[in-house]
Amino acid sequence: MSKQGQELIELTQLSAVVGCGSPLVREPIPAEDAVELARAFKALGDPVRLRLVSLIASHDGGEACVCDLTADFDLSGPTISHHLKVLRGAGLITGERRGTWVYYRVEPSALARLSDVLAMEQGVGA
Amino acid sequence: MSKQGQELIELTQLSAVVGCGSPLVREPIPAEDAVELARAFKALGDPVRLRLVSLIASHDGGEACVCDLTADFDLSGPTISHHLKVLRGAGLITGERRGTWVYYRVEPSALARLSDVLAMEQGVGA
């Protein structure tokens, strides 16, 4: 299967899992959903990757290439690329090749749904 | 320093980092904030821990002891306890000993703030 095909499936899986946006505080999340969600949270569980998501999202036009990102880190291009690959694999960003560079964007629906899963409902646990 | 003291500091750090609840898509998150936030996301980046948070939050009264949680997993008590320790260390749950058992609750402000950090703002990246 092509990389893009695999990526599409992963994105679709994440969307399916969190499609309802049901907060995890409301009812126990099923074990199979937890696997997909945990993968996305694990991808965010690294300071470099968290900053990469933030840098890409807040970059001009909402997209950035590795060339825009390396200046913010004391890391090599290949290391940055590795972290971007993990974020892509988790469905948190997408990449589009244009000429020499791949331009990355955050996947708004994936972030929004993770946000929804963590949302507290009024009166819960308070 | 006592465990509780250490826990309080960790909770305070997480609250300070995400106190503003500023979405990471709005502007690049500072490197030092990313370290604390990534720790919390890493704690959620495991299916068992994600389910534990969900089970505790949705349990009667919003609290649960290990005795309430083991039935949902094919894992030993000590393994569950280890995962709970990671969640406590990340400031996502708190524990209170009453008699034989420690009763766990989610830390609503920590979850809510992580949710806020991931929130998409209208028009961003869409």
Coordinates of C-alpha atoms in Angstrom, one line a residue:
Chain A
M1 CA 0.0 0.0 0.0
S2 CA 1.2 3.5 -0.8
K3 CA 2.3 5.8 2.1
Q4 CA -0.6 8.1 1.2
G5 CA -3.1 5.2 1.3
Q6 CA -1.8 4.1 4.7
E7 CA -2.0 7.7 5.9
L8 CA -5.6 8.1 4.7
I9 CA -6.6 4.9 6.6
E10 CA -4.9 6.2 9.8
L11 CA -6.7 9.5 9.5
T12 CA -10.0 7.8 8.9
Q13 CA -9.5 5.5 11.9
L14 CA -8.8 8.5 14.2
S15 CA -11.8 10.3 12.8
A16 CA -14.0 7.2 13.4
V17 CA -12.8 6.8 16.9
V18 CA -13.3 10.3 18.0
G19 CA -16.0 11.2 15.6
C20 CA -18.6 11.6 18.3
G21 CA -16.3 13.9 20.2
S22 CA -17.6 12.3 23.4
P23 CA -15.6 13.4 26.5
L24 CA -13.8 10.5 28.2
V25 CA -15.2 11.8 31.5
R26 CA -18.7 11.0 30.4
E27 CA -18.4 7.2 30.0
P28 CA -15.5 4.7 29.9
I29 CA -13.9 4.7 26.4
P30 CA -13.9 1.3 24.7
A31 CA -10.5 -0.4 24.7
E32 CA -10.2 -0.3 20.9
D33 CA -10.9 3.4 20.7
A34 CA -8.3 3.9 23.5
V35 CA -5.6 2.4 21.3
E36 CA -6.1 4.9 18.4
L37 CA -6.5 7.9 20.7
A38 CA -3.5 6.9 22.8
R39 CA -1.4 6.9 19.6
A40 CA -2.3 10.5 18.9
F41 CA -1.6 11.6 22.5
K42 CA 1.7 9.7 22.5
A43 CA 2.7 11.6 19.3
L44 CA 2.0 14.8 21.2
G45 CA 3.9 13.5 24.2
D46 CA 7.2 14.9 23.1
P47 CA 8.2 18.5 23.5
V48 CA 9.7 18.8 20.0
R49 CA 6.6 17.3 18.4
L50 CA 4.3 19.5 20.4
R51 CA 6.3 22.6 19.4
L52 CA 6.3 21.4 15.7
V53 CA 2.5 21.2 15.7
S54 CA 2.3 24.6 17.3
L55 CA 4.8 26.1 14.9
I56 CA 3.1 24.6 11.8
A57 CA -0.4 25.7 12.9
S58 CA 0.7 29.2 13.7
H59 CA 3.0 29.7 10.7
D60 CA 1.9 32.0 7.9
G61 CA -0.9 30.4 5.9
G62 CA -1.1 27.6 8.4
E63 CA 1.6 25.6 6.7
A64 CA 5.3 25.1 7.0
C65 CA 8.1 23.0 5.5
V66 CA 11.2 21.6 7.3
C67 CA 13.1 24.6 6.0
D68 CA 10.8 26.9 8.0
L69 CA 11.1 24.7 11.2
T70 CA 14.8 23.9 11.6
A71 CA 15.8 27.4 12.9
D72 CA 13.6 26.9 16.0
F73 CA 15.5 23.7 17.1
D74 CA 19.0 22.6 17.8
L75 CA 18.2 19.5 15.9
S76 CA 19.2 18.2 12.4
G77 CA 16.8 18.2 9.5
P78 CA 16.5 14.4 9.5
T79 CA 15.6 14.4 13.2
I80 CA 12.9 17.1 12.6
S81 CA 11.7 15.0 9.6
H82 CA 11.5 11.9 11.8
H83 CA 9.3 13.8 14.3
L84 CA 7.1 15.1 11.5
K85 CA 6.7 11.5 10.3
V86 CA 5.4 10.4 13.7
L87 CA 2.9 13.3 13.7
R88 CA 1.7 12.3 10.2
G89 CA 1.4 8.7 11.2
A90 CA -0.8 9.7 14.1
G91 CA -3.0 11.8 11.7
L92 CA -2.2 15.1 13.4
I93 CA -0.6 16.7 10.4
T94 CA -0.7 16.2 6.6
G95 CA 2.0 16.8 4.1
E96 CA 1.9 17.9 0.5
R97 CA 5.0 17.9 -1.7
R98 CA 5.4 21.0 -3.8
G99 CA 8.7 21.2 -5.7
T100 CA 11.7 20.5 -3.4
W101 CA 9.8 20.7 -0.1
V102 CA 6.9 18.9 1.7
Y103 CA 4.5 21.5 3.2
Y104 CA 2.9 20.4 6.4
R105 CA -0.5 21.5 7.8
V106 CA -2.2 20.5 11.0
E107 CA -5.3 18.3 10.6
P108 CA -7.8 20.6 12.3
S109 CA -10.4 17.8 12.8
A110 CA -7.9 15.6 14.6
L111 CA -6.8 18.3 17.0
A112 CA -10.4 19.4 17.6
R113 CA -11.6 15.9 18.4
L114 CA -8.7 15.2 20.8
S115 CA -9.7 18.5 22.5
D116 CA -13.3 17.3 22.7
V117 CA -12.3 13.9 24.2
L118 CA -10.4 15.8 27.0
A119 CA -13.1 18.4 27.5
M120 CA -14.7 18.5 31.0
E121 CA -18.4 18.7 31.1
Q122 CA -20.0 21.2 33.5
G123 CA -20.3 19.8 36.9
V124 CA -18.2 16.7 36.2
G125 CA -15.5 16.1 38.8
A126 CA -15.8 19.7 39.9
Chain B
M1 CA 10.2 16.2 50.0
S2 CA 7.0 14.2 50.6
K3 CA 5.2 12.6 47.7
Q4 CA 2.3 14.9 48.2
G5 CA 4.6 17.9 48.2
Q6 CA 6.2 16.7 44.9
E7 CA 2.7 16.1 43.5
L8 CA 1.5 19.6 44.4
I9 CA 4.5 21.1 42.7
E10 CA 3.9 19.1 39.6
L11 CA 0.2 20.1 39.6
T12 CA 1.1 23.7 40.1
Q13 CA 3.6 23.6 37.2
L14 CA 1.0 22.1 34.8
S15 CA -1.5 24.7 35.9
A16 CA 1.0 27.5 35.4
V17 CA 1.9 26.2 31.9
V18 CA -1.6 25.9 30.7
G19 CA -3.2 28.4 32.9
C20 CA -3.9 30.7 30.0
G21 CA -5.5 27.9 28.1
S22 CA -4.1 29.4 24.9
P23 CA -4.5 27.1 22.0
L24 CA -1.2 25.9 20.5
V25 CA -2.5 26.8 17.0
R26 CA -2.6 30.5 17.9
E27 CA 1.1 31.0 18.5
P28 CA 4.2 28.9 19.0
I29 CA 4.3 27.4 22.5
P30 CA 7.5 28.3 24.4
A31 CA 10.0 25.4 24.7
E32 CA 9.8 25.3 28.5
D33 CA 5.9 25.0 28.4
A34 CA 6.2 22.3 25.8
V35 CA 8.2 20.1 28.2
E36 CA 5.5 20.2 30.9
L37 CA 2.6 19.8 28.4
A38 CA 4.3 16.9 26.6
R39 CA 4.7 15.1 29.9
A40 CA 0.9 15.2 30.4
F41 CA 0.2 14.1 26.8
K42 CA 2.8 11.3 27.1
A43 CA 0.9 10.1 30.2
L44 CA -2.2 9.9 28.1
G45 CA -0.3 8.2 25.3
D46 CA -1.0 4.7 26.5
P47 CA -4.3 2.9 26.0
V48 CA -4.4 1.6 29.6
R49 CA -3.8 5.0 31.1
L50 CA -6.3 6.6 28.9
R51 CA -8.9 4.1 29.9
L52 CA -8.0 4.5 33.5
V53 CA -8.6 8.2 33.4
S54 CA -11.9 7.6 31.6
L55 CA -12.9 4.9 34.1
I56 CA -12.1 7.0 37.1
A57 CA -13.8 10.1 35.8
S58 CA -17.0 8.2 34.9
H59 CA -17.1 6.1 38.0
D60 CA -19.8 6.6 40.6
G61 CA -19.0 9.8 42.5
G62 CA -16.1 10.6 40.1
E63 CA -13.6 8.5 42.1
A64 CA -12.3 5.0 42.0
C65 CA -9.8 2.8 43.8
V66 CA -7.6 0.1 42.3
C67 CA -10.2 -2.4 43.6
D68 CA -12.7 -0.8 41.2
L69 CA -10.4 -0.8 38.2
T70 CA -8.7 -4.2 38.0
A71 CA -11.8 -5.9 36.7
D72 CA -11.7 -3.9 33.5
F73 CA -8.1 -5.0 32.6
D74 CA -6.2 -8.2 32.2
L75 CA -3.4 -6.7 34.2
S76 CA -2.1 -7.2 37.8
G77 CA -2.9 -4.8 40.6
P78 CA 0.8 -3.6 40.7
T79 CA 0.7 -2.9 37.0
I80 CA -2.5 -0.8 37.3
S81 CA -0.9 1.0 40.3
H82 CA 2.2 1.8 38.2
H83 CA 0.0 3.4 35.5
L84 CA -1.9 5.4 38.2
K85 CA 1.4 6.6 39.5
V86 CA 2.4 7.9 36.0
L87 CA -1.0 9.7 35.8
R88 CA -0.5 11.2 39.2
G89 CA 3.0 12.3 38.4
A90 CA 1.7 14.1 35.3
G91 CA -0.9 15.9 37.4
L92 CA -3.9 14.3 35.7
I93 CA -5.3 12.5 38.7
T94 CA -5.0 12.9 42.4
G95 CA -5.2 10.2 45.1
E96 CA -6.4 10.2 48.6
R97 CA -5.9 7.3 51.1
R98 CA -9.0 6.3 53.0
G99 CA -8.5 3.2 55.1
T100 CA -7.1 0.4 53.0
W101 CA -7.4 2.0 49.6
V102 CA -6.3 5.1 47.7
Y103 CA -9.2 6.7 46.0
Y104 CA -8.4 8.5 42.7
R105 CA -10.1 11.4 41.0
V106 CA -9.3 13.2 37.8
E107 CA -7.9 16.7 38.1
P108 CA -10.6 18.6 36.1
S109 CA -8.5 21.7 35.6
A110 CA -5.6 19.7 34.1
L111 CA -7.8 17.9 31.6
A112 CA -9.7 21.1 30.8
R113 CA -6.5 23.0 30.1
L114 CA -5.1 20.2 27.9
S115 CA -8.3 20.3 26.0
D116 CA -8.0 24.1 25.7
V117 CA -4.4 23.8 24.4
L118 CA -5.6 21.5 21.6
A119 CA -8.7 23.5 20.8
M120 CA -9.0 24.8 17.2
E121 CA -10.1 28.4 16.8
Q122 CA -12.7 29.2 14.3
G123 CA -11.1 29.7 10.9
V124 CA -7.7 28.4 11.9
G125 CA -6.4 25.7 9.5
A126 CA -9.9 25.1 8.2

